[in-house]
GROMACS .gro file of N, CA and C in nm:
model
  510
    1UNK      N    1   0.081  -0.120   0.000
    1UNK     CA    2   0.000   0.000   0.000
    1UNK      C    3   0.086   0.127   0.000
    2UNK      N    4   0.195   0.120  -0.071
    2UNK     CA    5   0.284   0.235  -0.084
    2UNK      C    6   0.249   0.311  -0.212
    3UNK      N    7   0.268   0.442  -0.211
    3UNK     CA    8   0.242   0.521  -0.332
    3UNK      C    9   0.336   0.481  -0.445
    4UNK      N   10   0.285   0.490  -0.565
    4UNK     CA   11   0.368   0.469  -0.684
    4UNK      C   12   0.464   0.587  -0.697
    5UNK      N   13   0.561   0.571  -0.783
    5UNK     CA   14   0.655   0.680  -0.810
    5UNK      C   15   0.579   0.798  -0.872
    6UNK      N   16   0.619   0.918  -0.834
    6UNK     CA   17   0.556   1.038  -0.889
    6UNK      C   18   0.617   1.076  -1.024
    7UNK      N   19   0.742   1.043  -1.042
    7UNK     CA   20   0.811   1.066  -1.170
    7UNK      C   21   0.880   0.938  -1.212
    8UNK      N   22   0.873   0.909  -1.341
    8UNK     CA   23   0.945   0.798  -1.400
    8UNK      C   24   1.028   0.856  -1.514
    9UNK      N   25   1.158   0.847  -1.500
    9UNK     CA   26   1.249   0.902  -1.600
    9UNK      C   27   1.308   0.787  -1.680
   10UNK      N   28   1.296   0.796  -1.811
   10UNK     CA   29   1.353   0.696  -1.900
   10UNK      C   30   1.478   0.757  -1.962
   11UNK      N   31   1.588   0.688  -1.945
   11UNK     CA   32   1.716   0.737  -1.997
   11UNK      C   33   1.762   0.640  -2.105
   12UNK      N   34   1.775   0.689  -2.226
   12UNK     CA   35   1.824   0.609  -2.338
   12UNK      C   36   1.966   0.652  -2.369
   13UNK      N   37   2.054   0.554  -2.383
   13UNK     CA   38   2.195   0.582  -2.406
   13UNK      C   39   2.241   0.508  -2.530
   14UNK      N   40   2.308   0.580  -2.617
   14UNK     CA   41   2.368   0.519  -2.735
   14UNK      C   42   2.516   0.556  -2.736
   15UNK      N   43   2.599   0.457  -2.748
   15UNK     CA   44   2.743   0.479  -2.751
   15UNK      C   45   2.797   0.419  -2.882
   16UNK      N   46   2.861   0.500  -2.962
   16UNK     CA   47   2.913   0.454  -3.090
   16UNK      C   48   3.065   0.466  -3.093
   17UNK      N   49   3.125   0.366  -3.151
   17UNK     CA   50   3.269   0.370  -3.175
   17UNK      C   51   3.294   0.320  -3.316
   18UNK      N   52   3.418   0.315  -3.355
   18UNK     CA   53   3.453   0.264  -3.487
   18UNK      C   54   3.418   0.117  -3.498
   19UNK      N   55   3.424   0.046  -3.387
   19UNK     CA   56   3.403  -0.099  -3.388
   19UNK      C   57   3.258  -0.142  -3.370
   20UNK      N   58   3.182  -0.066  -3.292
   20UNK     CA   59   3.046  -0.112  -3.262
   20UNK      C   60   2.961   0.001  -3.203
   21UNK      N   61   2.837  -0.031  -3.195
   21UNK     CA   62   2.742   0.060  -3.129
   21UNK      C   63   2.676  -0.015  -3.015
   22UNK      N   64   2.658   0.056  -2.906
   22UNK     CA   65   2.593  -0.004  -2.789
   22UNK      C   66   2.475   0.085  -2.749
   23UNK      N   67   2.362   0.023  -2.720
   23UNK     CA   68   2.245   0.098  -2.674
   23UNK      C   69   2.192   0.034  -2.547
   24UNK      N   70   2.146   0.117  -2.458
   24UNK     CA   71   2.082   0.066  -2.336
   24UNK      C   72   1.983   0.170  -2.285
   25UNK      N   73   1.892   0.121  -2.204
   25UNK     CA   74   1.792   0.208  -2.142
   25UNK      C   75   1.791   0.182  -1.992
   26UNK      N   76   1.770   0.290  -1.921
   26UNK     CA   77   1.759   0.282  -1.776
   26UNK      C   78   1.636   0.362  -1.733
   27UNK      N   79   1.581   0.321  -1.622
   27UNK     CA   80   1.466   0.390  -1.567
   27UNK      C   81   1.499   0.433  -1.425
   28UNK      N   82   1.464   0.554  -1.393
   28UNK     CA   83   1.484   0.607  -1.259
   28UNK      C   84   1.347   0.649  -1.207
   29UNK      N   85   1.313   0.602  -1.088
   29UNK     CA   86   1.185   0.635  -1.027
   29UNK      C   87   1.207   0.733  -0.914
   30UNK      N   88   1.122   0.836  -0.909
   30UNK     CA   89   1.129   0.936  -0.803
   30UNK      C   90   0.999   0.931  -0.723
   31UNK      N   91   1.016   0.915  -0.593
   31UNK     CA   92   0.902   0.906  -0.502
   31UNK      C   93   0.892   1.032  -0.418
   32UNK      N   94   0.775   1.052  -0.359
   32UNK     CA   95   0.757   1.164  -0.266
   32UNK      C   96   0.859   1.154  -0.154
   33UNK      N   97   0.904   1.268  -0.106
   33UNK     CA   98   1.006   1.268   0.000
   33UNK      C   99   0.958   1.200   0.127
   34UNK      N  100   0.828   1.201   0.152
   34UNK     CA  101   0.775   1.140   0.276
   34UNK      C  102   0.746   0.990   0.261
   35UNK      N  103   0.773   0.933   0.146
   35UNK     CA  104   0.746   0.790   0.125
   35UNK      C  105   0.818   0.701   0.226
   36UNK      N  106   0.947   0.725   0.257
   36UNK     CA  107   1.011   0.639   0.359
   36UNK      C  108   0.941   0.644   0.495
   37UNK      N  109   0.892   0.760   0.533
   37UNK     CA  110   0.819   0.774   0.660
   37UNK      C  111   0.691   0.691   0.654
   38UNK      N  112   0.620   0.700   0.542
   38UNK     CA  113   0.497   0.623   0.524
   38UNK      C  114   0.527   0.473   0.531
   39UNK      N  115   0.634   0.429   0.466
   39UNK     CA  116   0.669   0.287   0.467
   39UNK      C  117   0.704   0.238   0.607
   40UNK      N  118   0.770   0.322   0.686
   40UNK     CA  119   0.800   0.284   0.825
   40UNK      C  120   0.671   0.270   0.906
   41UNK      N  121   0.574   0.356   0.879
   41UNK     CA  122   0.445   0.344   0.948
   41UNK      C  123   0.375   0.215   0.907
   42UNK      N  124   0.387   0.177   0.781
   42UNK     CA  125   0.324   0.053   0.733
   42UNK      C  126   0.388  -0.070   0.797
   43UNK      N  127   0.516  -0.062   0.827
   43UNK     CA  128   0.585  -0.175   0.891
   43UNK      C  129   0.522  -0.213   1.025
   44UNK      N  130   0.462  -0.116   1.090
   44UNK     CA  131   0.402  -0.140   1.222
   44UNK      C  132   0.262  -0.202   1.213
   45UNK      N  133   0.208  -0.210   1.091
   45UNK     CA  134   0.072  -0.263   1.074
   45UNK      C  135   0.077  -0.414   1.055
   46UNK      N  136  -0.029  -0.480   1.096
   46UNK     CA  137  -0.032  -0.626   1.086
   46UNK      C  138  -0.098  -0.674   0.957
   47UNK      N  139  -0.174  -0.587   0.890
   47UNK     CA  140  -0.242  -0.626   0.766
   47UNK      C  141  -0.241  -0.510   0.667
   48UNK      N  142  -0.238  -0.544   0.539
   48UNK     CA  143  -0.232  -0.443   0.433
   48UNK      C  144  -0.352  -0.349   0.431
   49UNK      N  145  -0.471  -0.400   0.462
   49UNK     CA  146  -0.590  -0.314   0.457
   49UNK      C  147  -0.585  -0.203   0.564
   50UNK      N  148  -0.498  -0.218   0.663
   50UNK     CA  149  -0.487  -0.116   0.766
   50UNK      C  150  -0.419   0.012   0.715
   51UNK      N  151  -0.357   0.003   0.599
   51UNK     CA  152  -0.291   0.121   0.541
   51UNK      C  153  -0.395   0.230   0.513
   52UNK      N  154  -0.508   0.192   0.454
   52UNK     CA  155  -0.613   0.291   0.430
   52UNK      C  156  -0.663   0.349   0.562
   53UNK      N  157  -0.680   0.264   0.662
   53UNK     CA  158  -0.727   0.312   0.792
   53UNK      C  159  -0.630   0.415   0.851
   54UNK      N  160  -0.501   0.392   0.834
   54UNK     CA  161  -0.400   0.487   0.881
   54UNK      C  162  -0.412   0.619   0.805
   55UNK      N  163  -0.424   0.611   0.674
   55UNK     CA  164  -0.440   0.730   0.591
   55UNK      C  165  -0.566   0.807   0.634
   56UNK      N  166  -0.675   0.735   0.650
   56UNK     CA  167  -0.804   0.792   0.689
   56UNK      C  168  -0.792   0.865   0.824
   57UNK      N  169  -0.729   0.799   0.918
   57UNK     CA  170  -0.712   0.857   1.053
   57UNK      C  171  -0.628   0.985   1.047
   58UNK      N  172  -0.517   0.979   0.975
   58UNK     CA  173  -0.431   1.097   0.963
   58UNK      C  174  -0.502   1.211   0.890
   59UNK      N  175  -0.580   1.177   0.789
   59UNK     CA  176  -0.654   1.277   0.713
   59UNK      C  177  -0.753   1.351   0.804
   60UNK      N  178  -0.832   1.273   0.879
   60UNK     CA  179  -0.931   1.332   0.969
   60UNK      C  180  -0.866   1.413   1.081
   61UNK      N  181  -0.754   1.365   1.132
   61UNK     CA  182  -0.683   1.435   1.238
   61UNK      C  183  -0.639   1.574   1.189
   62UNK      N  184  -0.581   1.579   1.070
   62UNK     CA  185  -0.536   1.708   1.016
   62UNK      C  186  -0.656   1.797   0.985
   63UNK      N  187  -0.762   1.741   0.934
   63UNK     CA  188  -0.881   1.819   0.903
   63UNK      C  189  -0.940   1.880   1.030
   64UNK      N  190  -0.937   1.807   1.141
   64UNK     CA  191  -0.985   1.862   1.268
   64UNK      C  192  -0.899   1.980   1.315
   65UNK      N  193  -0.769   1.972   1.289
   65UNK     CA  194  -0.682   2.084   1.323
   65UNK      C  195  -0.719   2.206   1.238
   66UNK      N  196  -0.744   2.184   1.109
   66UNK     CA  197  -0.784   2.295   1.022
   66UNK      C  198  -0.918   2.354   1.065
   67UNK      N  199  -1.009   2.269   1.114
   67UNK     CA  200  -1.138   2.319   1.163
   67UNK      C  201  -1.117   2.413   1.282
   68UNK      N  202  -1.027   2.377   1.371
   68UNK     CA  203  -0.997   2.462   1.486
   68UNK      C  204  -0.935   2.594   1.442
   69UNK      N  205  -0.864   2.592   1.331
   69UNK     CA  206  -0.803   2.713   1.275
   69UNK      C  207  -0.903   2.789   1.187
   70UNK      N  208  -1.024   2.737   1.174
   70UNK     CA  209  -1.130   2.791   1.089
   70UNK      C  210  -1.090   2.794   0.942
   71UNK      N  211  -1.016   2.691   0.901
   71UNK     CA  212  -0.972   2.678   0.763
   71UNK      C  213  -1.029   2.553   0.697
   72UNK      N  214  -1.146   2.512   0.741
   72UNK     CA  215  -1.208   2.393   0.686
   72UNK      C  216  -1.320   2.434   0.591
   73UNK      N  217  -1.323   2.377   0.473
   73UNK     CA  218  -1.430   2.410   0.378
   73UNK      C  219  -1.566   2.366   0.430
   74UNK      N  220  -1.670   2.434   0.384
   74UNK     CA  221  -1.805   2.400   0.427
   74UNK      C  222  -1.873   2.303   0.331
   75UNK      N  223  -1.812   2.277   0.216
   75UNK     CA  224  -1.871   2.187   0.117
   75UNK      C  225  -1.889   2.046   0.167
   76UNK      N  226  -1.977   1.972   0.101
   76UNK     CA  227  -2.011   1.837   0.147
   76UNK      C  228  -1.894   1.739   0.136
   77UNK      N  229  -1.799   1.763   0.046
   77UNK     CA  230  -1.685   1.672   0.035
   77UNK      C  231  -1.605   1.666   0.164
   78UNK      N  232  -1.605   1.774   0.240
   78UNK     CA  233  -1.530   1.777   0.365
   78UNK      C  234  -1.621   1.763   0.487
   79UNK      N  235  -1.745   1.731   0.463
   79UNK     CA  236  -1.839   1.716   0.573
   79UNK      C  237  -1.922   1.589   0.554
   80UNK      N  238  -2.041   1.598   0.498
   80UNK     CA  239  -2.130   1.482   0.486
   80UNK      C  240  -2.071   1.370   0.402
   81UNK      N  241  -1.991   1.404   0.300
   81UNK     CA  242  -1.933   1.303   0.211
   81UNK      C  243  -1.783   1.286   0.235
   82UNK      N  244  -1.738   1.312   0.357
   82UNK     CA  245  -1.596   1.308   0.388
   82UNK      C  246  -1.534   1.171   0.362
   83UNK      N  247  -1.598   1.065   0.405
   83UNK     CA  248  -1.541   0.932   0.385
   83UNK      C  249  -1.523   0.900   0.237
   84UNK      N  250  -1.619   0.938   0.156
   84UNK     CA  251  -1.610   0.919   0.011
   84UNK      C  252  -1.494   1.002  -0.045
   85UNK      N  253  -1.480   1.124   0.003
   85UNK     CA  254  -1.371   1.213  -0.041
   85UNK      C  255  -1.235   1.154  -0.003
   86UNK      N  256  -1.224   1.101   0.117
   86UNK     CA  257  -1.096   1.043   0.162
   86UNK      C  258  -1.061   0.921   0.077
   87UNK      N  259  -1.159   0.840   0.039
   87UNK     CA  260  -1.132   0.725  -0.048
   87UNK      C  261  -1.076   0.770  -0.183
   88UNK      N  262  -1.131   0.879  -0.235
   88UNK     CA  263  -1.082   0.934  -0.361
   88UNK      C  264  -0.938   0.985  -0.346
   89UNK      N  265  -0.912   1.053  -0.236
   89UNK     CA  266  -0.777   1.105  -0.210
   89UNK      C  267  -0.678   0.990  -0.190
   90UNK      N  268  -0.723   0.882  -0.128
   90UNK     CA  269  -0.640   0.764  -0.108
   90UNK      C  270  -0.592   0.709  -0.243
   91UNK      N  271  -0.681   0.704  -0.341
   91UNK     CA  272  -0.642   0.655  -0.474
   91UNK      C  273  -0.540   0.747  -0.539
   92UNK      N  274  -0.560   0.877  -0.525
   92UNK     CA  275  -0.460   0.973  -0.578
   92UNK      C  276  -0.326   0.954  -0.507
   93UNK      N  277  -0.331   0.934  -0.376
   93UNK     CA  278  -0.211   0.911  -0.297
   93UNK      C  279  -0.137   0.788  -0.348
   94UNK      N  280  -0.208   0.678  -0.367
   94UNK     CA  281  -0.146   0.555  -0.413
   94UNK      C  282  -0.090   0.567  -0.554
   95UNK      N  283  -0.151   0.650  -0.636
   95UNK     CA  284  -0.104   0.669  -0.773
   95UNK      C  285   0.018   0.761  -0.783
   96UNK      N  286   0.062   0.817  -0.670
   96UNK     CA  287   0.179   0.903  -0.671
   96UNK      C  288   0.151   1.049  -0.701
   97UNK      N  289   0.026   1.084  -0.713
   97UNK     CA  290  -0.013   1.221  -0.748
   97UNK      C  291   0.043   1.323  -0.649
   98UNK      N  292   0.035   1.293  -0.522
   98UNK     CA  293   0.074   1.393  -0.422
   98UNK      C  294   0.225   1.404  -0.402
   99UNK      N  295   0.300   1.310  -0.455
   99UNK     CA  296   0.445   1.327  -0.458
   99UNK      C  297   0.485   1.430  -0.560
  100UNK      N  298   0.395   1.454  -0.653
  100UNK     CA  299   0.416   1.554  -0.758
  100UNK      C  300   0.368   1.692  -0.716
  101UNK      N  301   0.252   1.698  -0.652
  101UNK     CA  302   0.190   1.830  -0.633
  101UNK      C  303   0.192   1.882  -0.489
  102UNK      N  304   0.260   1.811  -0.398
  102UNK     CA  305   0.282   1.866  -0.263
  102UNK      C  306   0.433   1.870  -0.238
  103UNK      N  307   0.473   1.938  -0.133
  103UNK     CA  308   0.615   1.948  -0.102
  103UNK      C  309   0.678   1.813  -0.072
  104UNK      N  310   0.611   1.731   0.011
  104UNK     CA  311   0.670   1.604   0.053
  104UNK      C  312   0.580   1.483   0.034
  105UNK      N  313   0.451   1.502   0.011
  105UNK     CA  314   0.358   1.390  -0.002
  105UNK      C  315   0.303   1.340   0.131
  106UNK      N  316   0.327   1.414   0.241
  106UNK     CA  317   0.270   1.376   0.371
  106UNK      C  318   0.118   1.391   0.366
  107UNK      N  319   0.048   1.310   0.444
  107UNK     CA  320  -0.098   1.316   0.447
  107UNK      C  321  -0.145   1.455   0.491
  108UNK      N  322  -0.079   1.513   0.590
  108UNK     CA  323  -0.119   1.646   0.637
  108UNK      C  324  -0.110   1.750   0.524
  109UNK      N  325  -0.008   1.739   0.440
  109UNK     CA  326   0.004   1.833   0.327
  109UNK      C  327  -0.108   1.812   0.226
  110UNK      N  328  -0.145   1.687   0.206
  110UNK     CA  329  -0.255   1.657   0.114
  110UNK      C  330  -0.383   1.724   0.163
  111UNK      N  331  -0.410   1.711   0.292
  111UNK     CA  332  -0.529   1.774   0.351
  111UNK      C  333  -0.519   1.925   0.338
  112UNK      N  334  -0.404   1.981   0.371
  112UNK     CA  335  -0.386   2.126   0.361
  112UNK      C  336  -0.412   2.175   0.219
  113UNK      N  337  -0.356   2.105   0.124
  113UNK     CA  338  -0.372   2.145  -0.017
  113UNK      C  339  -0.518   2.138  -0.060
  114UNK      N  340  -0.580   2.025  -0.036
  114UNK     CA  341  -0.719   2.007  -0.081
  114UNK      C  342  -0.817   2.099  -0.007
  115UNK      N  343  -0.798   2.115   0.123
  115UNK     CA  344  -0.887   2.203   0.200
  115UNK      C  345  -0.868   2.349   0.158
  116UNK      N  346  -0.744   2.390   0.138
  116UNK     CA  347  -0.717   2.528   0.097
  116UNK      C  348  -0.781   2.558  -0.038
  117UNK      N  349  -0.768   2.466  -0.132
  117UNK     CA  350  -0.830   2.486  -0.264
  117UNK      C  351  -0.981   2.496  -0.251
  118UNK      N  352  -1.040   2.410  -0.169
  118UNK     CA  353  -1.186   2.414  -0.151
  118UNK      C  354  -1.231   2.545  -0.087
  119UNK      N  355  -1.156   2.595   0.011
  119UNK     CA  356  -1.190   2.723   0.075
  119UNK      C  357  -1.178   2.836  -0.027
  120UNK      N  358  -1.072   2.836  -0.105
  120UNK     CA  359  -1.053   2.941  -0.208
  120UNK      C  360  -1.168   2.935  -0.309
  121UNK      N  361  -1.205   2.815  -0.352
  121UNK     CA  362  -1.318   2.801  -0.445
  121UNK      C  363  -1.447   2.853  -0.385
  122UNK      N  364  -1.473   2.818  -0.260
  122UNK     CA  365  -1.595   2.865  -0.193
  122UNK      C  366  -1.598   3.016  -0.184
  123UNK      N  367  -1.486   3.076  -0.146
  123UNK     CA  368  -1.481   3.222  -0.131
  123UNK      C  369  -1.492   3.294  -0.265
  124UNK      N  370  -1.447   3.230  -0.371
  124UNK     CA  371  -1.456   3.294  -0.503
  124UNK      C  372  -1.600   3.304  -0.552
  125UNK      N  373  -1.690   3.227  -0.492
  125UNK     CA  374  -1.831   3.230  -0.530
  125UNK      C  375  -1.909   3.342  -0.462
  126UNK      N  376  -1.848   3.402  -0.359
  126UNK     CA  377  -1.917   3.508  -0.286
  126UNK      C  378  -1.933   3.633  -0.372
  127UNK      N  379  -2.052   3.693  -0.365
  127UNK     CA  380  -2.078   3.817  -0.439
  127UNK      C  381  -2.009   3.936  -0.372
  128UNK      N  382  -2.014   3.938  -0.240
  128UNK     CA  383  -1.953   4.047  -0.164
  128UNK      C  384  -1.857   3.988  -0.063
  129UNK      N  385  -1.741   4.047  -0.052
  129UNK     CA  386  -1.644   3.999   0.046
  129UNK      C  387  -1.627   4.102   0.156
  130UNK      N  388  -1.616   4.054   0.277
  130UNK     CA  389  -1.592   4.141   0.391
  130UNK      C  390  -1.450   4.114   0.441
  131UNK      N  391  -1.414   4.180   0.548
  131UNK     CA  392  -1.280   4.167   0.604
  131UNK      C  393  -1.251   4.023   0.644
  132UNK      N  394  -1.348   3.957   0.708
  132UNK     CA  395  -1.328   3.820   0.755
  132UNK      C  396  -1.303   3.724   0.639
  133UNK      N  397  -1.381   3.737   0.531
  133UNK     CA  398  -1.361   3.647   0.416
  133UNK      C  399  -1.230   3.677   0.344
  134UNK      N  400  -1.189   3.803   0.342
  134UNK     CA  401  -1.060   3.839   0.282
  134UNK      C  402  -0.946   3.779   0.363
  135UNK      N  403  -0.956   3.782   0.495
  135UNK     CA  404  -0.854   3.722   0.582
  135UNK      C  405  -0.851   3.570   0.566
  136UNK      N  406  -0.969   3.509   0.555
  136UNK     CA  407  -0.978   3.365   0.535
  136UNK      C  408  -0.915   3.326   0.401
  137UNK      N  409  -0.940   3.406   0.299
  137UNK     CA  410  -0.880   3.380   0.168
  137UNK      C  411  -0.728   3.386   0.177
  138UNK      N  412  -0.676   3.486   0.245
  138UNK     CA  413  -0.531   3.498   0.260
  138UNK      C  414  -0.474   3.379   0.338
  139UNK      N  415  -0.542   3.338   0.443
  139UNK     CA  416  -0.496   3.223   0.522
  139UNK      C  417  -0.496   3.095   0.438
  140UNK      N  418  -0.599   3.078   0.356
  140UNK     CA  419  -0.607   2.961   0.269
  140UNK      C  420  -0.494   2.962   0.167
  141UNK      N  421  -0.463   3.078   0.113
  141UNK     CA  422  -0.353   3.087   0.015
  141UNK      C  423  -0.217   3.062   0.081
  142UNK      N  424  -0.199   3.108   0.203
  142UNK     CA  425  -0.074   3.080   0.276
  142UNK      C  426  -0.062   2.929   0.298
  143UNK      N  427  -0.171   2.866   0.340
  143UNK     CA  428  -0.172   2.721   0.363
  143UNK      C  429  -0.140   2.645   0.234
  144UNK      N  430  -0.204   2.685   0.125
  144UNK     CA  431  -0.180   2.620  -0.003
  144UNK      C  432  -0.036   2.641  -0.049
  145UNK      N  433   0.015   2.760  -0.031
  145UNK     CA  434   0.152   2.791  -0.071
  145UNK      C  435   0.253   2.703   0.002
  146UNK      N  436   0.227   2.676   0.130
  146UNK     CA  437   0.318   2.591   0.208
  146UNK      C  438   0.311   2.445   0.164
  147UNK      N  439   0.193   2.399   0.128
  147UNK     CA  440   0.173   2.258   0.093
  147UNK      C  441   0.207   2.226  -0.053
  148UNK      N  442   0.186   2.322  -0.138
  148UNK     CA  443   0.195   2.302  -0.282
  148UNK      C  444   0.340   2.297  -0.330
  149UNK      N  445   0.370   2.204  -0.418
  149UNK     CA  446   0.504   2.192  -0.476
  149UNK      C  447   0.532   2.313  -0.565
  150UNK      N  448   0.660   2.344  -0.586
  150UNK     CA  449   0.694   2.458  -0.672
  150UNK      C  450   0.666   2.432  -0.820
  151UNK      N  451   0.665   2.310  -0.864
  151UNK     CA  452   0.640   2.267  -1.002
  151UNK      C  453   0.747   2.317  -1.100
  152UNK      N  454   0.798   2.227  -1.180
  152UNK     CA  455   0.891   2.269  -1.285
  152UNK      C  456   0.816   2.345  -1.394
  153UNK      N  457   0.890   2.417  -1.474
  153UNK     CA  458   0.831   2.505  -1.576
  153UNK      C  459   0.733   2.433  -1.669
  154UNK      N  460   0.764   2.310  -1.708
  154UNK     CA  461   0.677   2.240  -1.803
  154UNK      C  462   0.547   2.192  -1.739
  155UNK      N  463   0.539   2.186  -1.605
  155UNK     CA  464   0.418   2.143  -1.537
  155UNK      C  465   0.340   2.260  -1.476
  156UNK      N  466   0.406   2.372  -1.459
  156UNK     CA  467   0.344   2.486  -1.390
  156UNK      C  468   0.211   2.530  -1.450
  157UNK      N  469   0.199   2.546  -1.582
  157UNK     CA  470   0.071   2.598  -1.637
  157UNK      C  471  -0.053   2.517  -1.597
  158UNK      N  472  -0.040   2.386  -1.580
  158UNK     CA  473  -0.156   2.304  -1.543
  158UNK      C  474  -0.167   2.276  -1.394
  159UNK      N  475  -0.087   2.345  -1.315
  159UNK     CA  476  -0.080   2.314  -1.172
  159UNK      C  477  -0.179   2.395  -1.088
  160UNK      N  478  -0.202   2.346  -0.968
  160UNK     CA  479  -0.285   2.420  -0.873
  160UNK      C  480  -0.214   2.548  -0.830
  161UNK      N  481  -0.082   2.548  -0.830
  161UNK     CA  482  -0.008   2.671  -0.797
  161UNK      C  483  -0.040   2.780  -0.900
  162UNK      N  484  -0.042   2.745  -1.027
  162UNK     CA  485  -0.075   2.842  -1.131
  162UNK      C  486  -0.220   2.889  -1.120
  163UNK      N  487  -0.311   2.795  -1.093
  163UNK     CA  488  -0.454   2.829  -1.085
  163UNK      C  489  -0.489   2.914  -0.964
  164UNK      N  490  -0.427   2.884  -0.849
  164UNK     CA  491  -0.472   2.947  -0.725
  164UNK      C  492  -0.374   3.046  -0.664
  165UNK      N  493  -0.248   3.041  -0.704
  165UNK     CA  494  -0.149   3.125  -0.637
  165UNK      C  495  -0.072   3.219  -0.730
  166UNK      N  496  -0.112   3.229  -0.854
  166UNK     CA  497  -0.037   3.313  -0.949
  166UNK      C  498  -0.035   3.459  -0.906
  167UNK      N  499  -0.137   3.502  -0.833
  167UNK     CA  500  -0.144   3.641  -0.788
  167UNK      C  501  -0.095   3.659  -0.643
  168UNK      N  502  -0.038   3.553  -0.589
  168UNK     CA  503  -0.002   3.552  -0.448
  168UNK      C  504   0.145   3.585  -0.432
  169UNK      N  505   0.175   3.690  -0.357
  169UNK     CA  506   0.315   3.728  -0.329
  169UNK      C  507   0.365   3.644  -0.213
  170UNK      N  508   0.470   3.567  -0.239
  170UNK     CA  509   0.522   3.478  -0.135
  170UNK      C  510   0.600   3.553  -0.030
   0.00000   0.00000   0.00000
């Protein structure tokens, strides 16, 4: 129940001489920086299905912290449909998505990123903004900025950083 590699690099090598040509290919896999920590946590489990339970528990724990900070979205994905949302995030986690789009791929960063985006989306729907909603928007952008990966130039245009933080002064 470990995440897949976030990047797979294929290296093709051709070496030519007067006598012969040699070709070979190598693959290098890059995982989220927090993957070793996750694997150590899995070592303590007695069954593979407990990996999701661990993810679920960590997700809810971080979300409760965000609620205390008043940075929790009001949408149903983070409330009435939370378990369904966490299952979806679990699949993204296993596919290596969060090793690409968060700083380290830790569960807490995943929650921070997803909750911040949801709060920003909710606030963008408001017709009128007051001081409190402006402060909440700034807090959500700070949270997203901390969790979100910097993204290389070729990935930046399609990233959440480009969509939500392009106007944000770090």
